[in-house]
Amino acid sequence: MILNEILGIKYPVIQGGMANIATGEFAAAISNAGALGIIGSGAMSPEIVRKEIEICKSLTDKPFGLNIMLMSPYSDEIAQIVIDYKIPVVTTGAGNPGKYIEEWKKAGVKVFPVVSSQSLAIKMEREGVDGIIAEGMEAGGHIGEMTTMTLVPQVKSAVKIPVIAAGGVASGAQLLAAEVLGACGVQLGTLLLVSDECPAHENFKDVIIKSGSNKVTVIGRIGGVATRVVKNKMTRDYLAKEKEGWNKEQLEKFTLGALRRAVKEGDVTEGSIMAGLDIGQVEKKDCVSNILNNLMKEYEREKGDLCKN
Ligand SMILES: Cc1cc2nc3c(=O)[nH]c(=O)nc-3n(C[C@H](O)[C@H](O)[C@H](O)COP(=O)(O)O)c2cc1C
């Protein structure tokens, strides 16, 4: 896997830009441990984004990135901040970053959009991005329809630029599988939620540790935005309202601030506990450095064992 060489870091691993979670401090901890830390700008105001970048810069001299949720009303301003601060890498979620790409490229920013379909990957390559993060529906948070197993090889066969696999990667075997499917590296979300450095509330981390994959569901498939989360009172109420025929606007209002409630206040009953299907593999809290070291050791072991199977 060569993503580490492309990014000038130790491991072929990107930390997913997670709204409400991936602060400048968290991103710096990830970069210091050898992966690429990403500040998740989510719905942050431009002032907060600047502050988090300053914090990240003060805590690491390693490369780091910024994730922009393209649904954010501040996308245009944050896109400019990327240029002003010479952020080395930008990842984007929830849409097509096409209109920003030319200016980012002129500024020397590496651009990696997160895509959930082959057609968007092809379009993004034509618009000049540096690589594609192909995210399967095993992932936590907003999801598409395809699985990592089917999406990664289809994107790989359609584009010439590097492909990074995301969604459902939490072990060395899955890292190796991603490589075999054609990925040059992976993006991780759920596995890093339980790291000591992750600023999520302990209640949130405890749910991630205790839950098996059967505790995960998808809300928003009928009338909202499909989102993978852990089942709780909020998801039961949401799914009932979806069946009643609530529209997208009503459903969005219903979940407004729900991720923040779970992550910051520890409200795991009414809050939104976004997590991927790999939740069943995440069994203990540890520091980022150990989590990444163990993952890479497992990967090397699996690679060696592959020939014996
Ligand atoms: C709590 C949570 C919040 C997330 N927020 C974002 C986000 O703001 N922007 C984004 O592009 N992806 C977001 N994601 C997706 C991750 O960046 C990553 O692609 C995904 O978690 C990978 O799948 P995994 O959870 O199975 O490792 C989020 C995921 C989680 C679990």
XYZ file of N, CA, C and O in Angstrom, residues 14-143:
520
model
N -5.929 7.139 6.513
C -6.501 8.468 6.738
C -7.566 8.329 7.817
O -8.341 7.372 7.805
N -7.598 9.275 8.730
C -8.696 9.303 9.714
C -9.869 10.035 9.062
O -9.696 11.110 8.495
N -11.048 9.395 9.101
C -12.233 10.023 8.509
C -12.548 11.342 9.208
O -12.442 11.456 10.431
N -12.907 12.343 8.399
C -13.274 13.639 8.980
C -14.646 13.516 9.616
O -15.636 13.420 8.892
N -14.711 13.453 10.929
C -15.994 13.195 11.596
C -16.506 14.448 12.291
O -15.889 14.960 13.223
N -17.667 14.908 11.821
C -18.277 16.112 12.384
C -18.483 15.963 13.884
O -18.809 14.876 14.358
N -18.276 17.018 14.627
C -18.460 17.058 16.092
C -17.420 16.259 16.871
O -17.439 16.226 18.090
N -16.569 15.525 16.182
C -15.600 14.651 16.855
C -14.167 15.030 16.495
O -13.319 15.193 17.384
N -13.914 15.169 15.193
C -12.533 15.351 14.738
C -12.092 16.807 14.877
O -12.085 17.583 13.931
N -11.716 17.159 16.079
C -11.223 18.504 16.392
C -9.769 18.640 15.924
O -9.138 17.643 15.540
N -9.244 19.838 16.021
C -7.842 20.057 15.681
C -6.925 19.224 16.564
O -5.919 18.677 16.098
N -7.276 19.112 17.828
C -6.455 18.346 18.773
C -6.449 16.862 18.410
O -5.404 16.206 18.416
N -7.634 16.334 18.072
C -7.738 14.914 17.701
C -6.959 14.655 16.407
O -6.176 13.700 16.315
N -7.150 15.522 15.414
C -6.452 15.348 14.130
C -4.939 15.367 14.347
O -4.203 14.567 13.755
N -4.464 16.248 15.228
C -3.031 16.326 15.497
C -2.530 15.026 16.136
O -1.447 14.525 15.788
N -3.326 14.466 17.042
C -2.930 13.205 17.703
C -2.807 12.091 16.666
O -1.881 11.270 16.708
N -3.733 12.065 15.719
C -3.699 11.032 14.673
C -2.461 11.240 13.784
O -1.735 10.283 13.479
N -2.218 12.474 13.397
C -1.043 12.738 12.538
C 0.251 12.406 13.282
O 1.164 11.818 12.699
N 0.310 12.766 14.546
C 1.519 12.457 15.327
C 1.742 10.951 15.450
O 2.877 10.502 15.590
N 0.647 10.167 15.403
C 0.776 8.704 15.521
C 1.106 8.047 14.183
O 1.286 6.843 14.115
N 1.133 8.818 13.104
C 1.612 8.256 11.828
C 0.582 8.128 10.721
O 0.918 7.769 9.601
N -0.706 8.405 11.026
C -1.724 8.400 9.957
C -1.975 9.854 9.556
O -1.269 10.764 10.000
N -2.979 10.088 8.694
C -3.292 11.472 8.335
C -4.506 11.922 9.153
O -5.619 11.415 8.947
N -4.296 12.838 10.079
C -5.400 13.397 10.855
C -6.192 14.369 9.996
O -5.619 15.073 9.161
N -7.489 14.371 10.200
C -8.366 15.254 9.414
C -9.294 16.007 10.372
O -9.987 15.380 11.183
N -9.331 17.308 10.262
C -10.290 18.093 11.055
C -11.646 17.984 10.361
O -11.756 18.250 9.159
N -12.659 17.551 11.096
C -14.002 17.413 10.518
C -14.767 18.711 10.709
O -15.262 18.988 11.795
N -14.870 19.515 9.641
C -15.456 20.848 9.863
C -16.975 20.807 10.017
O -17.554 21.749 10.568
N -17.623 19.729 9.566
C -19.067 19.555 9.785
C -19.847 20.841 9.577
O -19.815 21.434 8.500
N -20.549 21.296 10.629
C -21.327 22.545 10.526
C -20.605 23.698 11.234
O -21.215 24.705 11.592
N -19.272 23.545 11.450
C -18.511 24.606 12.152
C -18.569 25.920 11.380
O -18.531 25.915 10.149
N -18.568 27.026 12.117
C -18.490 28.340 11.471
C -17.044 28.547 10.999
O -16.113 27.909 11.524
N -16.830 29.458 10.049
C -15.452 29.711 9.587
C -14.517 30.099 10.736
O -13.352 29.690 10.748
N -15.012 30.846 11.718
C -14.159 31.259 12.862
C -13.665 30.035 13.617
O -12.488 29.928 13.975
N -14.587 29.092 13.871
C -14.195 27.877 14.614
C -13.215 27.045 13.773
O -12.249 26.495 14.304
N -13.463 26.968 12.479
C -12.551 26.181 11.621
C -11.137 26.756 11.724
O -10.166 26.013 11.908
N -11.038 28.088 11.639
C -9.705 28.722 11.746
C -9.055 28.364 13.080
O -7.868 28.045 13.153
N -9.852 28.410 14.144
C -9.322 28.121 15.490
C -8.817 26.670 15.566
O -7.725 26.404 16.080
N -9.610 25.754 15.030
C -9.211 24.334 15.084
C -7.945 24.089 14.249
O -7.096 23.280 14.630
N -7.823 24.790 13.132
C -6.600 24.646 12.313
C -5.390 25.149 13.108
O -4.336 24.504 13.146
N -5.558 26.298 13.770
C -4.453 26.852 14.578
C -4.045 25.848 15.660
O -2.853 25.626 15.898
N -5.053 25.256 16.315
C -4.758 24.277 17.377
C -3.978 23.097 16.782
O -2.949 22.674 17.320
N -4.470 22.584 15.667
C -3.827 21.421 15.036
C -2.370 21.756 14.673
O -1.453 20.980 14.988
N -2.183 22.920 14.072
C -0.824 23.328 13.672
C 0.107 23.464 14.866
O 1.307 23.209 14.768
N -0.458 23.898 16.006
C 0.388 24.094 17.183
C 0.785 22.756 17.827
O 1.717 22.693 18.613
N 0.038 21.677 17.484
C 0.279 20.392 18.143
C 1.007 19.360 17.277
O 1.414 18.320 17.765
N 1.125 19.666 15.986
C 1.856 18.718 15.116
C 2.600 19.450 14.004
O 2.129 20.493 13.530
N 3.733 18.872 13.628
C 4.407 19.403 12.437
C 4.246 18.424 11.273
O 4.866 18.565 10.224
N 3.366 17.430 11.467
C 3.104 16.428 10.421
C 1.962 16.922 9.521
O 1.173 17.780 9.928
N 1.848 16.353 8.301
C 0.725 16.744 7.441
C -0.624 16.399 8.086
O -0.736 15.407 8.809
N -1.610 17.228 7.841
C -2.978 16.945 8.287
C -3.931 17.498 7.234
O -3.511 18.167 6.283
N -5.209 17.200 7.383
C -6.183 17.638 6.382
C -7.435 18.215 7.005
O -7.565 18.294 8.240
N -8.340 18.641 6.127
C -9.613 19.209 6.566
C -10.719 18.562 5.741
O -10.567 18.412 4.521
N -11.788 18.155 6.430
C -12.953 17.602 5.734
C -14.052 18.653 5.672
O -14.363 19.287 6.675
N -14.598 18.833 4.475
C -15.717 19.774 4.319
C -16.968 18.994 3.976
O -16.989 18.232 3.009
N -17.998 19.171 4.798
C -19.314 18.614 4.471
C -19.951 19.616 3.526
O -20.233 20.752 3.920
N -20.169 19.202 2.279
C -20.604 20.169 1.274
C -22.039 20.675 1.498
O -22.466 21.626 0.854
N -22.750 20.070 2.453
C -24.083 20.568 2.814
C -23.991 21.801 3.718
O -24.972 22.492 3.946
N -22.781 22.040 4.275
C -22.614 23.160 5.209
C -22.874 24.500 4.515
O -22.403 24.726 3.400
N -23.592 25.404 5.195
C -23.826 26.723 4.581
C -22.533 27.527 4.446
O -22.502 28.545 3.762
N -21.457 27.060 5.121
C -20.190 27.801 5.098
C -19.175 27.208 4.114
O -17.998 27.575 4.142
N -19.624 26.276 3.261
C -18.680 25.568 2.374
C -17.773 26.527 1.597
O -16.555 26.305 1.521
N -18.362 27.587 1.035
C -17.558 28.501 0.210
C -16.437 29.139 1.035
O -15.284 29.208 0.595
N -16.803 29.596 2.244
C -15.783 30.247 3.086
C -14.720 29.246 3.547
O -13.523 29.564 3.576
N -15.160 28.045 3.877
C -14.196 27.047 4.356
C -13.270 26.615 3.205
O -12.069 26.394 3.402
N -13.820 26.549 2.001
C -12.993 26.217 0.831
C -11.864 27.248 0.679
O -10.737 26.905 0.321
N -12.146 28.503 0.962
C -11.136 29.559 0.877
C -10.127 29.440 2.022
O -8.923 29.662 1.838
N -10.622 29.050 3.209
C -9.717 28.869 4.364
C -8.654 27.811 4.047
O -7.486 27.941 4.413
N -9.069 26.759 3.334
C -8.135 25.686 2.933
C -6.950 26.299 2.183
O -5.792 25.946 2.419
N -7.255 27.262 1.302
C -6.201 27.916 0.504
C -5.378 28.862 1.387
O -4.148 28.829 1.379
N -6.075 29.688 2.186
C -5.382 30.669 3.027
C -4.378 29.998 3.969
O -3.295 30.517 4.205
N -4.763 28.863 4.517
C -3.902 28.191 5.493
C -2.987 27.142 4.862
O -2.298 26.422 5.574
N -3.060 27.028 3.523
C -2.235 26.028 2.813
C -2.388 24.629 3.433
O -1.383 23.957 3.744
N -3.637 24.229 3.647
C -3.891 22.894 4.219
C -3.432 21.850 3.186
O -3.814 21.924 2.021
N -2.592 20.884 3.601
C -2.028 19.954 2.606
C -3.065 19.083 1.885
O -2.918 18.789 0.712
N -4.114 18.658 2.633
C -5.080 17.709 2.052
C -6.504 18.129 2.409
O -6.782 18.491 3.559
N -7.401 18.064 1.423
C -8.810 18.294 1.741
C -9.619 17.075 1.313
O -9.369 16.499 0.241
N -10.518 16.627 2.202
C -11.464 15.574 1.825
C -12.856 16.197 1.879
O -13.088 17.128 2.657
N -13.749 15.678 1.038
C -15.090 16.268 1.027
C -16.134 15.178 1.166
O -15.928 14.054 0.708
N -17.244 15.517 1.808
C -18.343 14.566 1.961
C -19.647 15.198 1.506
O -19.747 16.422 1.388
N -20.631 14.335 1.253
C -22.003 14.767 0.948
C -22.094 15.680 -0.267
O -22.665 16.763 -0.204
N -21.506 15.257 -1.380
C -21.713 16.039 -2.598
C -20.526 16.099 -3.526
O -19.580 15.309 -3.408
N -20.589 17.058 -4.447
C -19.596 17.204 -5.502
C -18.816 18.516 -5.295
O -19.382 19.598 -5.395
N -17.509 18.424 -4.998
C -16.726 19.639 -4.714
C -16.216 20.341 -5.973
O -15.364 21.233 -5.886
N -16.744 19.951 -7.145
C -16.252 20.414 -8.455
C -15.864 21.880 -8.520
O -14.790 22.224 -9.009
N -16.718 22.767 -8.004
C -16.468 24.199 -8.199
C -15.234 24.722 -7.446
O -14.754 25.812 -7.728
N -14.727 23.950 -6.481
C -13.559 24.412 -5.717
C -12.234 23.850 -6.240
O -11.155 24.314 -5.867
N -12.324 22.790 -7.048
C -11.121 21.996 -7.343
C -10.008 22.819 -8.004
O -8.843 22.735 -7.583
N -10.357 23.634 -8.993
C -9.329 24.370 -9.731
C -8.494 25.258 -8.798
O -7.256 25.241 -8.837
N -9.176 26.006 -7.933
C -8.455 26.916 -7.018
C -7.610 26.127 -6.024
O -6.481 26.516 -5.700
N -8.152 25.012 -5.523
C -7.375 24.183 -4.590
C -6.118 23.659 -5.268
O -5.034 23.671 -4.691
N -6.263 23.184 -6.500
C -5.105 22.618 -7.201
C -4.033 23.684 -7.435
O -2.849 23.433 -7.272
N -4.513 24.908 -7.799
C -3.560 26.006 -8.006
C -2.779 26.284 -6.727
O -1.620 26.693 -6.760
N -3.439 26.093 -5.585
C -2.805 26.371 -4.289
C -1.980 25.179 -3.783
O -1.435 25.209 -2.679
N -1.940 24.098 -4.564
C -1.118 22.937 -4.184
C -1.770 22.025 -3.161
O -1.097 21.224 -2.508
N -3.101 22.135 -3.025
C -3.820 21.278 -2.061
C -4.137 19.937 -2.726
O -4.557 19.901 -3.883
N -3.919 18.833 -1.995
C -4.310 17.515 -2.508
C -5.793 17.310 -2.203
O -6.230 17.517 -1.061
N -6.559 16.885 -3.206
C -8.018 16.789 -3.047
C -8.475 15.334 -3.162
O -8.206 14.667 -4.164
N -9.159 14.870 -2.123
C -9.671 13.493 -2.093
C -11.163 13.507 -1.733
O -11.508 13.500 -0.551
N -12.050 13.522 -2.733
C -13.472 13.488 -2.394
C -13.906 12.086 -1.946
O -13.351 11.091 -2.420
N -14.857 12.047 -1.024
C -15.440 10.763 -0.625
C -16.610 10.494 -1.570
O -17.492 11.339 -1.707
N -16.587 9.337 -2.242
C -17.673 9.029 -3.178
C -18.276 7.661 -2.848
O -17.611 6.799 -2.288
N -19.544 7.509 -3.221
C -20.202 6.230 -2.957
C -20.701 5.591 -4.253
O -21.489 4.653 -4.214
N -20.237 6.127 -5.410
C -20.622 5.500 -6.681
C -19.475 5.622 -7.690
O -18.653 6.546 -7.614
N -19.476 4.694 -8.645
C -18.443 4.708 -9.688
C -18.585 5.955 -10.562
O -17.596 6.576 -10.950
N -19.847 6.337 -10.842
C -20.055 7.472 -11.765
C -19.487 8.770 -11.190
O -18.857 9.553 -11.906
N -19.661 8.999 -9.891
C -19.107 10.230 -9.294
C -17.568 10.177 -9.293
O -16.907 11.195 -9.509
N -17.033 8.975 -9.083
C -15.561 8.831 -9.097
C -15.008 9.232 -10.465
O -14.011 9.964 -10.560
N -15.658 8.779 -11.521
C -15.200 9.097 -12.889
C -15.261 10.612 -13.113
O -14.324 11.228 -13.633
N -16.370 11.215 -12.676
C -16.559 12.662 -12.838
C -15.453 13.427 -12.072
O -14.869 14.377 -12.566
N -15.171 12.967 -10.864
C -14.172 13.639 -10.020
C -12.772 13.546 -10.643
O -11.997 14.484 -10.588
N -12.458 12.388 -11.222
C -11.146 12.249 -11.875
C -11.026 13.253 -13.023
O -9.998 13.924 -13.170
N -12.120 13.376 -13.811
C -12.106 14.329 -14.937
C -11.891 15.749 -14.440
O -11.282 16.577 -15.096
N -12.391 16.051 -13.244
C -12.268 17.419 -12.727
C -10.919 17.671 -12.053
O -10.654 18.764 -11.571
N -10.097 16.638 -11.969
C -8.704 16.845 -11.572
C -8.345 16.549 -10.122
O -7.318 17.028 -9.637
N -9.150 15.740 -9.430
C -8.789 15.425 -8.037
C -7.579 14.489 -7.999
O -7.210 13.885 -9.009
N -6.958 14.360 -6.825
C -5.730 13.574 -6.690
C -5.991 12.106 -6.376
O -5.120 11.259 -6.573
N -7.151 11.808 -5.822
C -7.488 10.435 -5.469
C -8.939 10.368 -5.054
O -9.580 11.407 -4.848
N -9.441 9.143 -4.941
C -10.853 8.944 -4.606
C -10.945 8.142 -3.313
O -10.289 7.108 -3.183
N -11.736 8.620 -2.371
C -12.046 7.801 -1.196
C -13.371 7.112 -1.503
O -14.429 7.752 -1.569
N -13.299 5.801 -1.772
C -14.496 5.037 -2.141
C -15.091 4.474 -0.859
O -14.513 3.582 -0.236
N -16.231 5.027 -0.459
C -16.817 4.663 0.841
C -18.042 3.776 0.665
O -19.048 4.173 0.094
N -17.933 2.559 1.163
C -19.046 1.609 1.114
C -20.041 1.860 2.235
O -19.748 2.569 3.201
N -21.216 1.244 2.079
C -22.320 1.494 3.020
C -22.153 0.799 4.380
O -22.996 0.931 5.256
N -21.036 0.105 4.577
C -20.727 -0.429 5.910
C -20.344 0.705 6.860
O -20.313 0.539 8.076
N -20.013 1.853 6.302
C -19.470 2.984 7.083
C -20.466 3.562 8.073
O -21.679 3.448 7.896
N -19.917 4.228 9.089
C -20.753 5.015 9.996
C -21.083 6.351 9.351
O -20.341 6.835 8.507
N -22.214 6.937 9.731
C -22.599 8.252 9.203
C -23.402 8.141 7.920
O -24.059 7.112 7.679
N -23.343 9.170 7.084
C -24.118 9.190 5.833
C -23.567 8.166 4.852
O -22.351 8.081 4.673
N -24.446 7.417 4.217
C -23.979 6.321 3.361
C -24.700 6.287 2.017
O -25.797 6.824 1.866
